[in-house]
PDB file of C-alpha atoms in Angstrom:
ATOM      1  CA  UNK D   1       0.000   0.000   0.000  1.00 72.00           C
ATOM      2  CA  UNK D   2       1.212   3.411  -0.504  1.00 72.00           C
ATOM      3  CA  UNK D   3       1.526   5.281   2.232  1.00 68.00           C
ATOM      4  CA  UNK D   4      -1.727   7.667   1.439  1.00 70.00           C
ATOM      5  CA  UNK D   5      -4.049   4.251   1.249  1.00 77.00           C
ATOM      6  CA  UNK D   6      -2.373   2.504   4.315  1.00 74.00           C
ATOM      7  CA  UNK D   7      -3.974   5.668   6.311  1.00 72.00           C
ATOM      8  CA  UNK D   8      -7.371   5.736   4.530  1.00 74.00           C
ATOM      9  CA  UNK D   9      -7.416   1.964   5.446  1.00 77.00           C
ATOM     10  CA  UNK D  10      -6.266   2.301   8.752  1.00 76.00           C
ATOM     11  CA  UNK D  11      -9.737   1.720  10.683  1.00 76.00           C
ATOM     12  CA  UNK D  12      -9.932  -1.350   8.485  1.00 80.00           C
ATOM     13  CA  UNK D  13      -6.470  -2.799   8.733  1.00 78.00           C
ATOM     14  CA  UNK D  14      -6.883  -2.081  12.528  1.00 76.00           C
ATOM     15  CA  UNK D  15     -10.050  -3.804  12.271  1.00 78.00           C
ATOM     16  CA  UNK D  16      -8.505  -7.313  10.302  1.00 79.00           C
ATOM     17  CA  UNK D  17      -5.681  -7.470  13.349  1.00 76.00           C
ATOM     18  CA  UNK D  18      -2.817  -5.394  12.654  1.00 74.00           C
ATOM     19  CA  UNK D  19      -2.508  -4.088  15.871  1.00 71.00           C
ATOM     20  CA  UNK D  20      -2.554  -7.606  17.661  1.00 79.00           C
ATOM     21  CA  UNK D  21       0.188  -9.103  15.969  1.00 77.00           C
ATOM     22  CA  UNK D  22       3.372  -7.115  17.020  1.00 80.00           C
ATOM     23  CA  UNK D  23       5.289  -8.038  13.474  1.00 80.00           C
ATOM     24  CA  UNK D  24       2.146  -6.536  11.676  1.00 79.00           C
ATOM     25  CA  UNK D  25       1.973  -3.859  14.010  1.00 78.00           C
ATOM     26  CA  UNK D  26       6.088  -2.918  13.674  1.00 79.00           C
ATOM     27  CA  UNK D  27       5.586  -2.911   9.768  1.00 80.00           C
ATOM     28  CA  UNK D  28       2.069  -1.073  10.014  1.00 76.00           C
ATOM     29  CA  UNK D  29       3.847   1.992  12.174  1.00 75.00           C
ATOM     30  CA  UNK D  30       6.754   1.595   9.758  1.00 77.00           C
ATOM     31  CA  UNK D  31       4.667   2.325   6.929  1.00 76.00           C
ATOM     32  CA  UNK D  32       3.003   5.401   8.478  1.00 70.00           C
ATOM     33  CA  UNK D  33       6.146   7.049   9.008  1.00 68.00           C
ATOM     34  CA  UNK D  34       6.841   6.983   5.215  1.00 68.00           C
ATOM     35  CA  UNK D  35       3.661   8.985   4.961  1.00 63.00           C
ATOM     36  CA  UNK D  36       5.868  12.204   6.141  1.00 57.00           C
ATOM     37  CA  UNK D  37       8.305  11.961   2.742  1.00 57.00           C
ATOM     38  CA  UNK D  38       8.279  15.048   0.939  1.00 52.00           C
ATOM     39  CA  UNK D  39       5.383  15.307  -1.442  1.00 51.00           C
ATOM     40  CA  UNK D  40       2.872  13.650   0.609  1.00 49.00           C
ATOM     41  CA  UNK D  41       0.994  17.105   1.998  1.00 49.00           C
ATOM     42  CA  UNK D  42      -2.719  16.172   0.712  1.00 53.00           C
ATOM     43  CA  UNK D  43      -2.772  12.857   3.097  1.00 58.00           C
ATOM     44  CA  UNK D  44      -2.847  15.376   6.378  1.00 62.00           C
ATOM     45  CA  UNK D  45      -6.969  15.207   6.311  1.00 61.00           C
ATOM     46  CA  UNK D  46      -6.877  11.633   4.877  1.00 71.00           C
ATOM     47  CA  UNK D  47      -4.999  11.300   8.610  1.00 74.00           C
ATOM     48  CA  UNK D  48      -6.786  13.032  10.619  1.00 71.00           C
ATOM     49  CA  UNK D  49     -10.010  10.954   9.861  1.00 71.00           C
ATOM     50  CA  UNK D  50      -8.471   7.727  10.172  1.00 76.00           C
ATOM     51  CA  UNK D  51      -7.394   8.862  14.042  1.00 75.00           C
ATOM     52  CA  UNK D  52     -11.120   9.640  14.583  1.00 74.00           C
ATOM     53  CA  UNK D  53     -12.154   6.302  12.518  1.00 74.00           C
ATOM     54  CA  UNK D  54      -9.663   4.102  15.470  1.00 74.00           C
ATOM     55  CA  UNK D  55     -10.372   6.064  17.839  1.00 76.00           C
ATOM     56  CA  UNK D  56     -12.960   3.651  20.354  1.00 77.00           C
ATOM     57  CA  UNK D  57     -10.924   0.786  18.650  1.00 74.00           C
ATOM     58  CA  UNK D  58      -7.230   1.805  19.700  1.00 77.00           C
ATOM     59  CA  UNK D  59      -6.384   5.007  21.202  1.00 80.00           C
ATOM     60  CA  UNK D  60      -2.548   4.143  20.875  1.00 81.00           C
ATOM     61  CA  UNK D  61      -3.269   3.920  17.102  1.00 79.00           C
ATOM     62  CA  UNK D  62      -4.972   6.916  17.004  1.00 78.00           C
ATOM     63  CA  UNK D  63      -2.394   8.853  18.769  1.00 82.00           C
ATOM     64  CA  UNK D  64       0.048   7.549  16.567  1.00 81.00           C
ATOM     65  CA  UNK D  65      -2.140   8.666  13.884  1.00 79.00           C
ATOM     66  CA  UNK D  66      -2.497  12.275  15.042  1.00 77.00           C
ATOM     67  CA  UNK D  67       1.636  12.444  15.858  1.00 80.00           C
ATOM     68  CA  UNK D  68       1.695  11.530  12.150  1.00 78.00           C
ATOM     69  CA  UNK D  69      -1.193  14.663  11.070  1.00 73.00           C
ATOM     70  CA  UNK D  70       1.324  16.709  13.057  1.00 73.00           C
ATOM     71  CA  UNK D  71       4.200  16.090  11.364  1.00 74.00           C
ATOM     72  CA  UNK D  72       2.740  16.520   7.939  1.00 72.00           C
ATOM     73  CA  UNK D  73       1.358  19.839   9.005  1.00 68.00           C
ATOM     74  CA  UNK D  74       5.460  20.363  10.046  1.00 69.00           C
ATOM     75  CA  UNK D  75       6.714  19.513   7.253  1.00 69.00           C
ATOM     76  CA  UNK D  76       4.387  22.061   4.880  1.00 63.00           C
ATOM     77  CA  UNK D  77       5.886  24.773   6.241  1.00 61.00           C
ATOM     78  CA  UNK D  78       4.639  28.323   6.294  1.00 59.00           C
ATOM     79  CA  UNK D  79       2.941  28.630   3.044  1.00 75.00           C
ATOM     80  CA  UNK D  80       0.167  30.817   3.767  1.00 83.00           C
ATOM     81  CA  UNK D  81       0.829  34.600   3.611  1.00 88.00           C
ATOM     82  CA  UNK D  82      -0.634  36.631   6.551  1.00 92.00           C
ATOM     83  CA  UNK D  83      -3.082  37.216   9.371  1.00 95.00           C
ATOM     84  CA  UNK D  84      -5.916  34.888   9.277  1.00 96.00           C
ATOM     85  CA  UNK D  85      -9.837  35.230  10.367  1.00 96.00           C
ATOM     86  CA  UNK D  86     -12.029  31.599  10.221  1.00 98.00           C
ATOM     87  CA  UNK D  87     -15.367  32.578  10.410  1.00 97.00           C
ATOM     88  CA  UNK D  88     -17.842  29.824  11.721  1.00 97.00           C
ATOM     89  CA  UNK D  89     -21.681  29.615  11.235  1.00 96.00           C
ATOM     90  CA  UNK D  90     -22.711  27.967  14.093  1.00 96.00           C
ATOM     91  CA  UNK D  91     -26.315  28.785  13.721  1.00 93.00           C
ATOM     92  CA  UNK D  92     -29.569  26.435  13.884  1.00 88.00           C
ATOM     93  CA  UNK D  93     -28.652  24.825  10.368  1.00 79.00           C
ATOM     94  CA  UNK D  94     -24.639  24.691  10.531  1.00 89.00           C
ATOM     95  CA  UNK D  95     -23.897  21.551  12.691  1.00 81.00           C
ATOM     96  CA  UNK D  96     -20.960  20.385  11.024  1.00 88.00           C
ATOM     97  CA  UNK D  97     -19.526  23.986  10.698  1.00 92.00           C
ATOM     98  CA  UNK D  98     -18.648  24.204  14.026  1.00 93.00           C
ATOM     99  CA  UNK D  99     -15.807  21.031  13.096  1.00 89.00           C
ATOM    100  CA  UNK D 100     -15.184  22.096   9.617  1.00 92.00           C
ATOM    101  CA  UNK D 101     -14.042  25.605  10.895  1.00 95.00           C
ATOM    102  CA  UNK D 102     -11.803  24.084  13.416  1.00 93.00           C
ATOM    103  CA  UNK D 103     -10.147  21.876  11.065  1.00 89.00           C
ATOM    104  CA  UNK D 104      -9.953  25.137   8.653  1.00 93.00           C
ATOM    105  CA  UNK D 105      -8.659  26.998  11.717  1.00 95.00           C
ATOM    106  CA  UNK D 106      -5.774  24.306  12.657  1.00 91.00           C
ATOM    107  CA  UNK D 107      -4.514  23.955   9.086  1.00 88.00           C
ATOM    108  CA  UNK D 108      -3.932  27.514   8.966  1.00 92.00           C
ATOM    109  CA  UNK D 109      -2.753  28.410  12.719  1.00 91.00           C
ATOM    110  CA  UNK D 110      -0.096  25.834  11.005  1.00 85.00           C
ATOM    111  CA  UNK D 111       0.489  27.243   7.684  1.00 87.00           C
ATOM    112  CA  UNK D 112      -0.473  30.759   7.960  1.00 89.00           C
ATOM    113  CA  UNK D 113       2.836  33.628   9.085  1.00 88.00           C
ATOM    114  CA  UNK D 114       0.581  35.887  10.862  1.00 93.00           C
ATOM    115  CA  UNK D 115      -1.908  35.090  13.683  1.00 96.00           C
ATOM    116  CA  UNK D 116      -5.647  33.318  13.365  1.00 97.00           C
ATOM    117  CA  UNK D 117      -8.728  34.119  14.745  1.00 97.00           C
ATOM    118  CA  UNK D 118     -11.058  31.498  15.187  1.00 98.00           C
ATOM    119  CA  UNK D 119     -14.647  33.455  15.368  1.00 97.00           C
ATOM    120  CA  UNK D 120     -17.607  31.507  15.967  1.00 97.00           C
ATOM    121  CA  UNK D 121     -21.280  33.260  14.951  1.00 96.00           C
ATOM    122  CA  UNK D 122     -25.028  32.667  15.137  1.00 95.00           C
ATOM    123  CA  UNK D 123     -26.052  36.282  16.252  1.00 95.00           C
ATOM    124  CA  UNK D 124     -23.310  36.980  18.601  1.00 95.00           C
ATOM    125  CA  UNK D 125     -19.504  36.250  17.888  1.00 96.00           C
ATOM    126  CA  UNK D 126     -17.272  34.078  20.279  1.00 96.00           C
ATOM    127  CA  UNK D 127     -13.597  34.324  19.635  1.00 96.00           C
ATOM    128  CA  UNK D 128     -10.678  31.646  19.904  1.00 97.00           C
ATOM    129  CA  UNK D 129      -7.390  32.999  19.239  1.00 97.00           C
ATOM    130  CA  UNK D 130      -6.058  29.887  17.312  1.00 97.00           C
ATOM    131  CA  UNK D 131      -2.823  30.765  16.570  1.00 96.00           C
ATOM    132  CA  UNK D 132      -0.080  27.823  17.244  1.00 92.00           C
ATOM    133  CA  UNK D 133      -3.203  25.571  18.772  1.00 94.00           C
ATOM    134  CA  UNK D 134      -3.487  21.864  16.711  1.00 89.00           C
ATOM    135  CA  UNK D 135      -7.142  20.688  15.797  1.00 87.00           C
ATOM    136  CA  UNK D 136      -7.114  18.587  19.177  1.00 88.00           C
ATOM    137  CA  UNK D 137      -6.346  22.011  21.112  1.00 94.00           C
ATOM    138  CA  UNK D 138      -9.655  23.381  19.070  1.00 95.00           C
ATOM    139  CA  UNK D 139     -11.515  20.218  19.529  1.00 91.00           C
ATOM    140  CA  UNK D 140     -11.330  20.876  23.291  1.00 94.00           C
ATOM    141  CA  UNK D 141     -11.789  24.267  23.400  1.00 95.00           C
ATOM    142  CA  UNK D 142     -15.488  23.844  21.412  1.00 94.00           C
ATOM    143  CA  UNK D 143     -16.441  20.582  22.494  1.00 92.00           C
ATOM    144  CA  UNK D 144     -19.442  22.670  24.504  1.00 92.00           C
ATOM    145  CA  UNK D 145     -20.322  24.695  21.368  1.00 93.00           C
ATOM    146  CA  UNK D 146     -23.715  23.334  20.065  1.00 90.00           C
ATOM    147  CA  UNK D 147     -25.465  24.911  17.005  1.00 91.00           C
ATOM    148  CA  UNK D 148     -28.536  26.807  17.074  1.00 93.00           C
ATOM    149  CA  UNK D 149     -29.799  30.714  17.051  1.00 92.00           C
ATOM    150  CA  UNK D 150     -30.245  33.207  13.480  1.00 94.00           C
ATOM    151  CA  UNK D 151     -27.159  34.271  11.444  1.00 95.00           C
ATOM    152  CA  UNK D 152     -25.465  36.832  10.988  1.00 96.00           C
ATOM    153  CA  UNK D 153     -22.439  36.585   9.232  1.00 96.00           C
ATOM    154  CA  UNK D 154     -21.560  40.232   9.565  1.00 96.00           C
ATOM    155  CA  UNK D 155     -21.671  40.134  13.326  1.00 96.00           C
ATOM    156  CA  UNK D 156     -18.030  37.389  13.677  1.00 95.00           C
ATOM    157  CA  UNK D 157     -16.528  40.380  11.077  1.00 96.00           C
ATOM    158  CA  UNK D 158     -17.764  42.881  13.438  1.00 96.00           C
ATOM    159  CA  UNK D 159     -16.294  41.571  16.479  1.00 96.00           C
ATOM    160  CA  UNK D 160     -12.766  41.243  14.310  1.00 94.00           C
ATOM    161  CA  UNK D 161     -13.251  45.279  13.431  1.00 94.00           C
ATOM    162  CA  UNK D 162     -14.229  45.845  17.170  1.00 94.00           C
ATOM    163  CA  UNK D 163     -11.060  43.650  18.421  1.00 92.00           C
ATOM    164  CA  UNK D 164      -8.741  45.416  15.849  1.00 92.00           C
ATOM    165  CA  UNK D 165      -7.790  42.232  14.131  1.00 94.00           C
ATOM    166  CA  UNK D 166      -5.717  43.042  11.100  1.00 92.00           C
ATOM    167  CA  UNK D 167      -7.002  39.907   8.788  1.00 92.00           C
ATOM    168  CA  UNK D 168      -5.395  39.898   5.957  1.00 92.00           C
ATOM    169  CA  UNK D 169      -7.824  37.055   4.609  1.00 93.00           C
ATOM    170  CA  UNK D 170     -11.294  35.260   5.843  1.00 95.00           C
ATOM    171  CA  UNK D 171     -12.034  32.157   5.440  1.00 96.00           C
ATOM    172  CA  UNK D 172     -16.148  31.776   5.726  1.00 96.00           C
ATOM    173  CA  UNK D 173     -17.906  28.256   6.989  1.00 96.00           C
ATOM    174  CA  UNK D 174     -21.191  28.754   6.249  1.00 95.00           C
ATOM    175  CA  UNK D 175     -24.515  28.513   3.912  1.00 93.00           C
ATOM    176  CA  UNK D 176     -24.551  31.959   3.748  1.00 91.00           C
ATOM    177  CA  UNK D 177     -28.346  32.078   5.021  1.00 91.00           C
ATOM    178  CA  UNK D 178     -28.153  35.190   7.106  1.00 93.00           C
ATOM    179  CA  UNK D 179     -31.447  36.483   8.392  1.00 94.00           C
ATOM    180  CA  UNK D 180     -30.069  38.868  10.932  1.00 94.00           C
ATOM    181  CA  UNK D 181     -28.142  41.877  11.153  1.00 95.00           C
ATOM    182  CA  UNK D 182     -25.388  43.063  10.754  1.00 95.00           C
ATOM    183  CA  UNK D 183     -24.899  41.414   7.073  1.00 94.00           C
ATOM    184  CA  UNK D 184     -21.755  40.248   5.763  1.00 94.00           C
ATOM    185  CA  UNK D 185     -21.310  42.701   2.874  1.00 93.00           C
ATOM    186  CA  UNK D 186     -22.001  45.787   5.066  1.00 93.00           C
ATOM    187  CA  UNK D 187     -19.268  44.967   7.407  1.00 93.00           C
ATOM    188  CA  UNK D 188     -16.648  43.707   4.846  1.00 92.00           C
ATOM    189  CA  UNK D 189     -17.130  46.879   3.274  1.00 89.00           C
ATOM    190  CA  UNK D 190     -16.138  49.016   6.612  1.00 89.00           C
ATOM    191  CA  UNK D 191     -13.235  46.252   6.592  1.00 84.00           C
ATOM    192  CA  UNK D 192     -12.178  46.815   3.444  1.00 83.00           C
ATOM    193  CA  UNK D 193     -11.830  50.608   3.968  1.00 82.00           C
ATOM    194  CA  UNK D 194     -10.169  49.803   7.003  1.00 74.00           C
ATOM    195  CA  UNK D 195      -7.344  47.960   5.293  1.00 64.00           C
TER     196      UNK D 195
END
């Protein structure tokens, strides 16, 4: 297996005994850390799912498994150019934005030079500073965040203008379904002129 299908199979080969036989087990851990060779960058989600797939099954795998997300994050370097603002719609409808935004957030408090500012919204911001935290460091810090409430999109750029964040880009997790004020385009505007 290369080293991008031994992750995406990990739950399975985990599954069929590899971690049980310590031979298996030696060659299986072997293989992973091939999966940090130059030119193997697009596997880092590809890992990170497979250490939530073992999880309940083996949490030494799955820490393994995350060690191995970290060092692929290492090894991409700082690639992304400035200060960074993830913007999370964690409204009624946006379940699965809360964890989209955090993986978002912890690929770019990696990659990004400047700072990130993890901002989650429904109709009233709440901020996580995520620069130099991992995903599990996010994971922890919103595992009481729940979805629900309107959306305002505007109102997690509003808090960044009232904080004096200088982003240099926004990332946006949402549908975009914003039914209460302050919109989006109002407040990027005043950003904009800001910048």
């Amino acid at each position: 297996m290369t080293p991008t299908e031994l992750v995406t199979n990990a739950r399975a080969l985990a599954k069929l005994g590899a971690k049980d036989t310590p031979a298996v087990r030696a060659a299986f851990e072997e293989a992973l850390g091939r999966a940090v060779e130059p030119g193997r960058r697009k596997a880092t989600l590809k890992t990170t799912r497979a250490a939530e797939a073992v999880e309940d099954a083996d949490p030494a795998l799955a820490g393994k498994l995350r060690a191995l997300q970290e060092r692929q994050l290492d090894r991409a370097g700082s690639s992304v150019e400035g200060n960074w603002l993830v913007l999370a719609d964690k409204s009624g409808s946006m379940e699965v934005a809360v964890e989209t935004a955090a993986h978002v957030a912890a690929v770019l408090a990696r990659l990004a030079a400047g700072r990130v500012l993890l901002v989650l919204f429904d109709t009233l911001p709440r901020a996580i500073e995520a620069t130099g935290l991992t995903l599990e460091d996010l994971k922890r810090e919103l595992v009481h965040v729940q979805a629900g409430g309107g959306t305002s999109i505007g109102c997690g750029v509003q808090y960044a203008l009232e904080w004096e964040f200088p982003a240099d880009g926004i990332a946006l997790v949402s549908d975009g379904a914003e039914n209460t004020a302050p919109g989006f385009a109002g407040v990027y505007g005043v950003l904009t002129q800001q910048l």
